[in-house]
Structure formats: structure tokens, C-alpha cells
mmCIF file of C-alpha atoms in Angstrom:
data_model
loop_
_atom_site.group_PDB
_atom_site.id
_atom_site.type_symbol
_atom_site.label_atom_id
_atom_site.label_comp_id
_atom_site.label_asym_id
_atom_site.label_seq_id
_atom_site.Cartn_x
_atom_site.Cartn_y
_atom_site.Cartn_z
ATOM 1 C CA MET A 87 72.810 92.694 85.778
ATOM 2 C CA PRO A 88 71.634 96.270 86.329
ATOM 3 C CA SER A 89 71.371 98.542 83.317
ATOM 4 C CA PRO A 90 73.786 101.481 82.999
ATOM 5 C CA ASP A 91 73.049 104.472 85.255
ATOM 6 C CA THR A 92 70.860 102.324 87.518
ATOM 7 C CA THR A 93 71.570 103.017 91.163
ATOM 8 C CA PRO A 94 71.398 99.814 93.232
ATOM 9 C CA ASP A 95 68.912 99.799 96.093
ATOM 10 C CA LEU A 96 71.025 98.978 99.124
ATOM 11 C CA THR A 97 67.988 98.909 101.409
ATOM 12 C CA THR A 98 67.147 95.516 99.902
ATOM 13 C CA LEU A 99 70.160 94.166 101.816
ATOM 14 C CA HIS A 100 68.539 95.183 105.142
ATOM 15 C CA PRO A 101 71.512 96.718 106.955
ATOM 16 C CA ARG A 102 71.245 96.832 110.739
ATOM 17 C CA LEU A 103 71.654 100.535 111.396
ATOM 18 C CA PRO A 104 72.417 102.032 113.777
ATOM 19 C CA SER A 105 74.608 99.145 114.824
ATOM 20 C CA PRO A 106 74.251 97.881 118.427
ATOM 21 C CA LEU A 107 76.297 99.332 121.280
ATOM 22 C CA GLN A 108 76.863 96.869 124.091
ATOM 23 C CA GLU A 109 78.485 97.215 127.489
ATOM 24 C CA SER A 110 81.183 94.622 128.159
ATOM 25 C CA GLU A 111 82.260 93.830 131.697
ATOM 26 C CA ASP A 112 86.024 93.334 131.613
ATOM 27 C CA GLU A 113 88.012 93.442 134.846
ATOM 28 C CA ARG A 114 91.039 94.837 133.026
ATOM 29 C CA PHE A 115 88.985 98.002 132.624
ATOM 30 C CA THR A 116 86.606 97.934 135.581
ATOM 31 C CA ARG A 117 89.373 97.685 138.176
ATOM 32 C CA ARG A 118 90.692 100.979 136.817
ATOM 33 C CA GLY A 119 87.295 102.638 136.953
ATOM 34 C CA LEU A 120 86.727 102.399 133.198
ATOM 35 C CA ARG A 121 83.753 101.258 131.131
ATOM 36 C CA LEU A 122 84.292 99.240 127.961
ATOM 37 C CA LEU A 123 81.648 99.444 125.251
ATOM 38 C CA LEU A 124 81.661 97.553 121.971
ATOM 39 C CA LYS A 125 80.163 99.272 118.935
ATOM 40 C CA ARG A 126 79.081 96.204 116.986
ATOM 41 C CA ASP A 127 79.520 97.354 113.403
ATOM 42 C CA ASP A 128 80.287 93.706 112.643
ATOM 43 C CA LEU A 129 76.522 93.129 112.899
ATOM 44 C CA ILE A 130 75.502 95.637 110.197
ATOM 45 C CA HIS A 131 75.423 92.970 107.488
ATOM 46 C CA PRO A 132 76.782 89.409 107.424
ATOM 47 C CA GLU A 133 78.918 90.021 104.325
ATOM 48 C CA LEU A 134 79.309 93.799 104.040
ATOM 49 C CA ILE A 135 80.639 94.108 107.544
ATOM 50 C CA GLY A 136 81.260 97.196 109.609
ATOM 51 C CA ASN A 137 83.211 99.977 108.013
ATOM 52 C CA LYS A 138 83.050 98.085 104.724
ATOM 53 C CA TRP A 139 79.324 98.874 104.599
ATOM 54 C CA ARG A 140 79.781 102.479 105.683
ATOM 55 C CA LYS A 141 82.534 103.093 103.109
ATOM 56 C CA LEU A 142 81.206 101.019 100.213
ATOM 57 C CA ALA A 143 77.512 101.943 100.331
ATOM 58 C CA PRO A 144 77.884 105.538 99.058
ATOM 59 C CA ASN A 145 80.377 104.415 96.410
ATOM 60 C CA LEU A 146 78.120 101.626 95.165
ATOM 61 C CA GLU A 147 75.326 104.155 94.785
ATOM 62 C CA ALA A 148 77.648 106.531 92.929
ATOM 63 C CA ALA A 149 78.716 103.734 90.568
ATOM 64 C CA ALA A 150 75.124 103.702 89.263
ATOM 65 C CA GLY A 151 75.341 100.201 87.837
ATOM 66 C CA ARG A 152 78.800 100.490 86.290
ATOM 67 C CA THR A 153 81.578 97.997 86.876
ATOM 68 C CA VAL A 154 83.294 98.702 90.193
ATOM 69 C CA LEU A 155 87.090 98.421 90.117
ATOM 70 C CA THR A 156 89.179 98.584 93.251
ATOM 71 C CA PHE A 157 92.584 97.657 94.660
ATOM 72 C CA GLY A 158 94.047 95.489 97.386
ATOM 73 C CA GLY A 159 96.618 92.980 98.510
ATOM 74 C CA ALA A 160 96.260 89.230 98.537
ATOM 75 C CA TYR A 161 94.470 89.241 101.905
ATOM 76 C CA SER A 162 92.424 92.405 101.464
ATOM 77 C CA ASN A 163 89.146 92.459 103.404
ATOM 78 C CA HIS A 164 88.142 95.360 101.170
ATOM 79 C CA LEU A 165 88.459 93.257 98.018
ATOM 80 C CA ARG A 166 86.373 90.514 99.589
ATOM 81 C CA ALA A 167 83.679 92.932 100.694
ATOM 82 C CA THR A 168 83.546 94.566 97.243
ATOM 83 C CA ALA A 169 83.238 91.176 95.576
ATOM 84 C CA ALA A 170 80.433 90.211 97.957
ATOM 85 C CA ALA A 171 78.644 93.482 97.230
ATOM 86 C CA GLY A 172 78.894 92.774 93.520
ATOM 87 C CA ARG A 173 77.297 89.372 93.948
ATOM 88 C CA LEU A 174 74.541 90.650 96.225
ATOM 89 C CA LEU A 175 73.646 93.612 94.014
ATOM 90 C CA GLY A 176 74.376 92.146 90.595
ATOM 91 C CA LEU A 177 77.268 94.530 89.911
ATOM 92 C CA PRO A 178 80.362 93.481 87.925
ATOM 93 C CA THR A 179 83.554 93.936 89.954
ATOM 94 C CA VAL A 180 87.270 93.942 89.157
ATOM 95 C CA GLY A 181 89.965 93.572 91.793
ATOM 96 C CA VAL A 182 93.445 94.885 90.980
ATOM 97 C CA VAL A 183 95.782 92.818 93.145
ATOM 98 C CA ARG A 184 99.238 93.885 94.303
ATOM 99 C CA GLY A 185 101.889 91.386 93.134
ATOM 100 C CA GLN A 186 102.197 90.158 89.558
ATOM 101 C CA GLU A 187 103.934 87.026 90.874
ATOM 102 C CA LEU A 188 100.646 85.894 92.435
ATOM 103 C CA ALA A 189 99.057 85.435 89.021
ATOM 104 C CA ASP A 190 100.853 82.116 88.505
ATOM 105 C CA ARG A 191 100.171 80.741 91.973
ATOM 106 C CA PRO A 192 97.104 78.998 93.378
ATOM 107 C CA LEU A 193 94.682 81.524 94.825
ATOM 108 C CA ASN A 194 94.688 81.866 98.586
ATOM 109 C CA PRO A 195 91.305 81.464 100.349
ATOM 110 C CA SER A 196 90.726 85.229 100.373
ATOM 111 C CA LEU A 197 91.216 85.701 96.629
ATOM 112 C CA ALA A 198 89.406 82.458 95.864
ATOM 113 C CA ARG A 199 86.400 83.847 97.716
ATOM 114 C CA CYS A 200 86.565 86.987 95.574
ATOM 115 C CA VAL A 201 86.487 84.904 92.409
ATOM 116 C CA ALA A 202 83.637 82.761 93.755
ATOM 117 C CA ASP A 203 81.675 85.976 94.277
ATOM 118 C CA GLY A 204 82.194 86.930 90.643
ATOM 119 C CA MET A 205 85.107 89.354 90.922
ATOM 120 C CA ARG A 206 87.544 89.369 88.023
ATOM 121 C CA LEU A 207 91.113 89.627 89.308
ATOM 122 C CA HIS A 208 93.858 91.575 87.562
ATOM 123 C CA PHE A 209 97.377 91.265 88.966
ATOM 124 C CA ILE A 210 99.968 94.027 88.618
ATOM 125 C CA ASP A 211 103.584 94.363 89.679
ATOM 126 C CA ARG A 212 104.369 96.073 92.967
ATOM 127 C CA SER A 213 106.113 99.044 91.396
ATOM 128 C CA THR A 214 103.090 99.878 89.260
ATOM 129 C CA TYR A 215 100.845 99.341 92.263
ATOM 130 C CA ARG A 216 102.721 101.972 94.264
ATOM 131 C CA HIS A 217 101.933 104.536 91.560
ATOM 132 C CA LYS A 218 98.335 103.476 90.963
ATOM 133 C CA SER A 219 96.882 106.826 92.040
ATOM 134 C CA GLU A 220 98.826 108.733 89.392
ATOM 135 C CA PRO A 221 96.474 109.502 86.471
ATOM 136 C CA SER A 222 98.693 108.040 83.747
ATOM 137 C CA THR A 223 99.364 104.838 85.692
ATOM 138 C CA LEU A 224 95.716 104.443 86.625
ATOM 139 C CA ALA A 225 94.665 104.900 82.992
ATOM 140 C CA ALA A 226 97.144 102.217 81.926
ATOM 141 C CA VAL A 227 95.905 99.817 84.614
ATOM 142 C CA LEU A 228 92.281 100.358 83.600
ATOM 143 C CA HIS A 229 93.153 99.740 79.963
ATOM 144 C CA ALA A 230 95.122 96.586 80.754
ATOM 145 C CA ALA A 231 92.234 95.318 82.873
ATOM 146 C CA GLY A 232 89.709 96.051 80.128
ATOM 147 C CA ALA A 233 87.819 98.343 82.488
ATOM 148 C CA GLN A 234 88.252 101.833 81.050
ATOM 149 C CA ASP A 235 84.685 102.822 81.963
ATOM 150 C CA ALA A 236 84.718 101.382 85.484
ATOM 151 C CA TYR A 237 83.902 103.308 88.631
ATOM 152 C CA VAL A 238 87.150 103.333 90.618
ATOM 153 C CA VAL A 239 87.236 102.902 94.380
ATOM 154 C CA PRO A 240 90.671 103.405 95.977
ATOM 155 C CA GLU A 241 92.525 100.828 98.054
ATOM 156 C CA GLY A 242 90.762 100.307 101.356
ATOM 157 C CA GLY A 243 87.733 102.178 100.037
ATOM 158 C CA SER A 244 88.806 105.503 101.559
ATOM 159 C CA ASN A 245 87.684 108.440 99.451
ATOM 160 C CA THR A 246 85.521 111.509 99.991
ATOM 161 C CA LEU A 247 82.251 109.586 99.757
ATOM 162 C CA ALA A 248 83.500 106.908 102.152
ATOM 163 C CA VAL A 249 84.642 109.473 104.716
ATOM 164 C CA ARG A 250 81.252 111.161 104.628
ATOM 165 C CA GLY A 251 79.609 107.758 104.994
ATOM 166 C CA CYS A 252 81.678 107.024 108.106
ATOM 167 C CA ARG A 253 80.582 110.283 109.711
ATOM 168 C CA ALA A 254 77.338 108.474 110.631
ATOM 169 C CA LEU A 255 79.378 106.159 112.860
ATOM 170 C CA GLY A 256 80.443 109.106 114.986
ATOM 171 C CA GLU A 257 76.924 110.514 114.996
ATOM 172 C CA GLU A 258 75.563 107.210 116.318
ATOM 173 C CA LEU A 259 78.030 107.422 119.227
ATOM 174 C CA ARG A 260 77.292 110.992 120.304
ATOM 175 C CA GLY A 261 76.815 111.109 124.054
ATOM 176 C CA GLN A 262 77.645 107.408 124.416
ATOM 177 C CA ALA A 263 81.370 107.411 125.246
ATOM 178 C CA ASP A 264 84.239 109.719 126.114
ATOM 179 C CA VAL A 265 86.756 107.966 123.858
ATOM 180 C CA VAL A 266 85.883 106.099 120.662
ATOM 181 C CA ALA A 267 88.635 103.801 119.409
ATOM 182 C CA VAL A 268 89.022 102.262 115.969
ATOM 183 C CA ALA A 269 91.640 100.292 114.054
ATOM 184 C CA CYS A 270 92.882 102.002 110.890
ATOM 185 C CA GLY A 271 94.303 100.895 107.586
ATOM 186 C CA THR A 272 93.848 103.774 105.150
ATOM 187 C CA GLY A 273 92.318 106.310 107.548
ATOM 188 C CA GLY A 274 88.892 106.821 106.013
ATOM 189 C CA THR A 275 86.929 105.419 108.939
ATOM 190 C CA LEU A 276 88.809 107.574 111.443
ATOM 191 C CA ALA A 277 88.408 110.692 109.293
ATOM 192 C CA GLY A 278 84.639 110.287 109.172
ATOM 193 C CA LEU A 279 84.207 109.000 112.735
ATOM 194 C CA ALA A 280 86.016 111.981 114.248
ATOM 195 C CA ALA A 281 83.896 114.376 112.205
ATOM 196 C CA GLY A 282 80.685 112.819 113.495
ATOM 197 C CA LEU A 283 81.497 112.849 117.209
ATOM 198 C CA ASP A 284 80.234 115.518 119.579
ATOM 199 C CA ALA A 285 82.331 118.231 121.181
ATOM 200 C CA GLY A 286 84.129 116.749 124.185
ATOM 201 C CA GLN A 287 84.431 113.299 122.648
ATOM 202 C CA ARG A 288 87.681 112.160 121.124
ATOM 203 C CA ALA A 289 88.667 109.471 118.662
ATOM 204 C CA LEU A 290 91.652 107.175 119.141
ATOM 205 C CA ALA A 291 93.050 105.176 116.232
ATOM 206 C CA VAL A 292 95.304 102.126 116.206
ATOM 207 C CA PRO A 293 97.033 101.833 112.805
ATOM 208 C CA VAL A 294 97.559 98.271 111.605
ATOM 209 C CA LEU A 295 100.302 99.231 109.130
ATOM 210 C CA LYS A 296 103.797 100.497 109.771
ATOM 211 C CA GLY A 297 105.065 103.731 108.290
ATOM 212 C CA GLY A 298 103.742 106.698 110.235
ATOM 213 C CA PHE A 299 101.988 108.123 107.142
ATOM 214 C CA LEU A 300 98.440 107.939 108.399
ATOM 215 C CA GLU A 301 98.189 111.312 110.113
ATOM 216 C CA ASP A 302 98.773 113.192 106.859
ATOM 217 C CA ASP A 303 96.364 110.878 105.046
ATOM 218 C CA VAL A 304 93.578 111.494 107.571
ATOM 219 C CA ARG A 305 94.061 115.249 107.317
ATOM 220 C CA ARG A 306 93.923 115.033 103.532
ATOM 221 C CA LEU A 307 90.772 112.904 103.638
ATOM 222 C CA GLN A 308 89.043 115.329 106.002
ATOM 223 C CA ALA A 309 90.037 118.260 103.824
ATOM 224 C CA GLY A 310 88.525 116.554 100.796
ATOM 225 C CA ALA A 311 85.328 115.518 102.568
ATOM 226 C CA PHE A 312 84.694 118.489 104.839
ATOM 227 C CA GLY A 313 86.985 121.285 103.650
ATOM 228 C CA GLY A 314 89.326 121.052 106.638
ATOM 229 C CA PRO A 315 90.101 119.267 109.913
ATOM 230 C CA ARG A 316 87.238 117.931 112.000
ATOM 231 C CA GLY A 317 87.048 116.515 115.504
ATOM 232 C CA ASP A 318 89.554 115.594 118.201
ATOM 233 C CA TRP A 319 91.580 112.549 117.198
ATOM 234 C CA ARG A 320 94.981 110.981 117.654
ATOM 235 C CA LEU A 321 96.924 107.902 116.597
ATOM 236 C CA ASP A 322 98.837 105.324 118.638
ATOM 237 C CA ASP A 323 101.033 103.393 116.231
ATOM 238 C CA ARG A 324 102.564 100.919 118.700
ATOM 239 C CA PHE A 325 100.229 98.009 118.023
ATOM 240 C CA HIS A 326 100.684 97.071 114.353
ATOM 241 C CA PHE A 327 102.587 93.855 115.260
ATOM 242 C CA GLY A 328 104.928 94.236 112.310
ATOM 243 C CA GLY A 329 102.498 95.528 109.702
ATOM 244 C CA TYR A 330 99.388 94.609 107.768
ATOM 245 C CA ALA A 331 98.376 90.940 107.958
ATOM 246 C CA ARG A 332 101.096 90.376 110.562
ATOM 247 C CA THR A 333 100.218 88.818 113.880
ATOM 248 C CA SER A 334 102.047 86.986 116.649
ATOM 249 C CA PRO A 335 101.318 84.079 119.005
ATOM 250 C CA GLU A 336 100.711 86.661 121.750
ATOM 251 C CA LEU A 337 98.134 88.546 119.674
ATOM 252 C CA ASP A 338 96.423 85.339 118.568
ATOM 253 C CA ALA A 339 96.177 84.165 122.182
ATOM 254 C CA PHE A 340 94.809 87.564 123.214
ATOM 255 C CA ALA A 341 92.108 87.368 120.526
ATOM 256 C CA ARG A 342 91.037 83.880 121.609
ATOM 257 C CA ASP A 343 90.887 85.004 125.240
ATOM 258 C CA PHE A 344 88.781 88.061 124.375
ATOM 259 C CA GLU A 345 86.375 85.887 122.402
ATOM 260 C CA GLN A 346 85.953 83.576 125.381
ATOM 261 C CA ARG A 347 85.441 86.474 127.792
ATOM 262 C CA HIS A 348 82.865 88.326 125.717
ATOM 263 C CA SER A 349 81.466 85.860 123.143
ATOM 264 C CA VAL A 350 82.435 88.274 120.370
ATOM 265 C CA PRO A 351 84.266 86.959 117.275
ATOM 266 C CA VAL A 352 87.561 88.856 117.027
ATOM 267 C CA GLU A 353 88.857 89.614 113.538
ATOM 268 C CA GLY A 354 92.644 89.269 113.632
ATOM 269 C CA LEU A 355 94.062 91.886 111.249
ATOM 270 C CA TYR A 356 92.290 94.938 112.668
ATOM 271 C CA VAL A 357 90.047 94.332 115.662
ATOM 272 C CA ALA A 358 92.483 92.198 117.665
ATOM 273 C CA LYS A 359 95.150 94.898 117.401
ATOM 274 C CA LEU A 360 92.667 97.567 118.483
ATOM 275 C CA LEU A 361 91.513 95.632 121.535
ATOM 276 C CA TYR A 362 95.069 94.671 122.494
ATOM 277 C CA GLY A 363 96.022 98.339 122.279
ATOM 278 C CA LEU A 364 93.104 99.397 124.478
ATOM 279 C CA VAL A 365 93.954 96.843 127.168
ATOM 280 C CA THR A 366 97.575 98.026 127.115
ATOM 281 C CA LEU A 367 96.544 101.676 127.353
ATOM 282 C CA ALA A 368 94.223 100.885 130.257
ATOM 283 C CA GLU A 369 97.076 99.145 132.058
ATOM 284 C CA GLU A 370 99.297 102.163 131.405
ATOM 285 C CA GLY A 371 96.763 104.466 133.029
ATOM 286 C CA ALA A 372 96.125 106.354 129.789
ATOM 287 C CA PHE A 373 92.434 106.897 130.614
ATOM 288 C CA PRO A 374 91.231 108.779 133.708
ATOM 289 C CA ARG A 375 88.894 106.929 136.068
ATOM 290 C CA GLY A 376 85.302 107.283 134.952
ATOM 291 C CA THR A 377 86.160 107.206 131.251
ATOM 292 C CA ALA A 378 83.813 105.298 128.948
ATOM 293 C CA VAL A 379 85.777 103.762 126.083
ATOM 294 C CA ALA A 380 83.926 102.513 123.003
ATOM 295 C CA ALA A 381 85.788 100.116 120.712
ATOM 296 C CA VAL A 382 84.429 99.941 117.164
ATOM 297 C CA VAL A 383 84.276 96.332 116.002
ATOM 298 C CA THR A 384 84.801 97.086 112.336
ATOM 299 C CA GLY A 385 84.742 93.516 111.106
ATOM 300 C CA SER A 386 84.508 89.845 111.959
ATOM 301 C CA PRO A 387 86.540 86.883 110.745
ATOM 302 C CA PHE A 388 85.718 86.084 107.132
ATOM 303 C CA PRO A 389 84.997 82.400 106.573
ATOM 304 C CA ALA A 390 87.763 80.737 104.559
#
């Protein structure tokens, strides 16, 4: 266990940066004069995958050896990545889980993996969870979890440090594509990605949650990280398939087909929705001929 105020050395985890960019021949794009590129952030690290690395790394350094406390639902990839980081770096972690009713049920594979990686789970009711960012509620949650001195990372990992960390993703893609597309949950990856791209490039985001709140969140995140709006970006909220952790037989079949075509594991909650959206947009003629579209593969399927 690191001593207090000891910054973990993330280079010991040997991240693969910059992540590979590979061209993928796909007739659904090529017949429309488009190029499809895959930005393989899923290959950065086998457990701290994709945007989880980019968002968590600066926060883990800022924690300086303190307990890291963060938030998520029962199937949160962010919770799993934080727990894995704790195990790999010897940092204590606490996961505040949405849904007090889950405390008396057997853990699902996602939460069980968190516990196996050393994360201590603390369940709270959904009403409290909705107000978790309010100072008084957060203080009460920290006290109840016995983690008053913890370093707090918000749900999904999206804060000022995370947004600045994701700017490197855009910088790695400068001059490589006309459109860079990413799936979004809390907006931090998009906020940083758009800021890192070059003039003339644009970012396209596919939200995986319903609600239409993400545009304001991205603007707020960019204001906090950079002092104001950055980059050319837009959202297409048609491909959430009912909301977070929701899929359909059609989406599942699409993901299996894409895997077979390209030998790329397709994570179902984010990446599948992004790729499905890009194929649909290509079929709709949303991209002019000659456009190079880069899809950011932000994660891969976690083992159960």
C-alpha cells in the first residue's frame, strides 16, 4: 500500500500510447467513397482500457496515494476500471453503487469483479444518488462510507483532469481523419477529444444514454478544463437503444457481424452503438465522398 502523498508511477503499467490507428476495409463505407479507421484505444492496457486510461490516469496521480472513491451503476465499466487500477497500483478504492436494494442481492459479475479487485462497495438509494454532487449529500455519503479523506472521482470519471487527459486522444488523431466519432456516457471523452483535434476536423458523438442532457454537460466540462468551448463537435442521440446497458437482438447481431468482419472485439454498451450509428449515417449519406471517418474503440468486452 503506498504511503500518503505518494504519487503512483503509472509508467510501470506500460500503456501503449499513442494507441494504434488501423484502416478497416468495410464495403458499407467503401461503396460510398468513405474510409473507415479504427482508433484502437482498447489496446492501451488490458485492464485500464481506452478512455478509462485517459480519464483515470491523471486522477490517480492527483490522488497521491489516497483512497479513491467513485460512483457508478451495477454494470459500470468505470467502477470496474477503477477497481482494477487500485489492484494494479496498490491503491484502496471505494465504489458507491446506485441502488440500495442491490445490497441484499447476490453481486452481478461486474460488481463481483470489483470486489475481487479489492474495491469496497457502498450502496446508496437512488434518490441520494441523484444528488451526489451536492456538497452536503456528498459529505454525508463519504461519512457513511467511512471515506471522509478519499479522493473523489465523479461518475464516469469525467472531471477537469479527465477532460484534459482526453485531449491527447484528439492530438493523436490530428491529420488522420476528417471526422472522429466516439460513444459518450458522461461527455468527458468528447470534451477532451474535440479540444485536441486540428482545425478542419470535427468530432461526432453517439450518446448511449437517453435524456438529451449531454450537450450542456460537454460545454460545462470544456469550460472547466479550458475556460470555454473548444473544437467542432456535435451529437447524434438516435442510437442509445433505450438507454445505458440496453441493447437489442439487432444490435447484438450487428456487433457479432462486425467482429467477424474485422476481427475486433466489440464492447456492447458503447462501441457497438457507435459503430451501428456510423453504418447508419453512412447509409444515409451523412458523409461526403472522400471522407475519412475514425471510430474510437473506447473499450473491449470485460471478461465476466
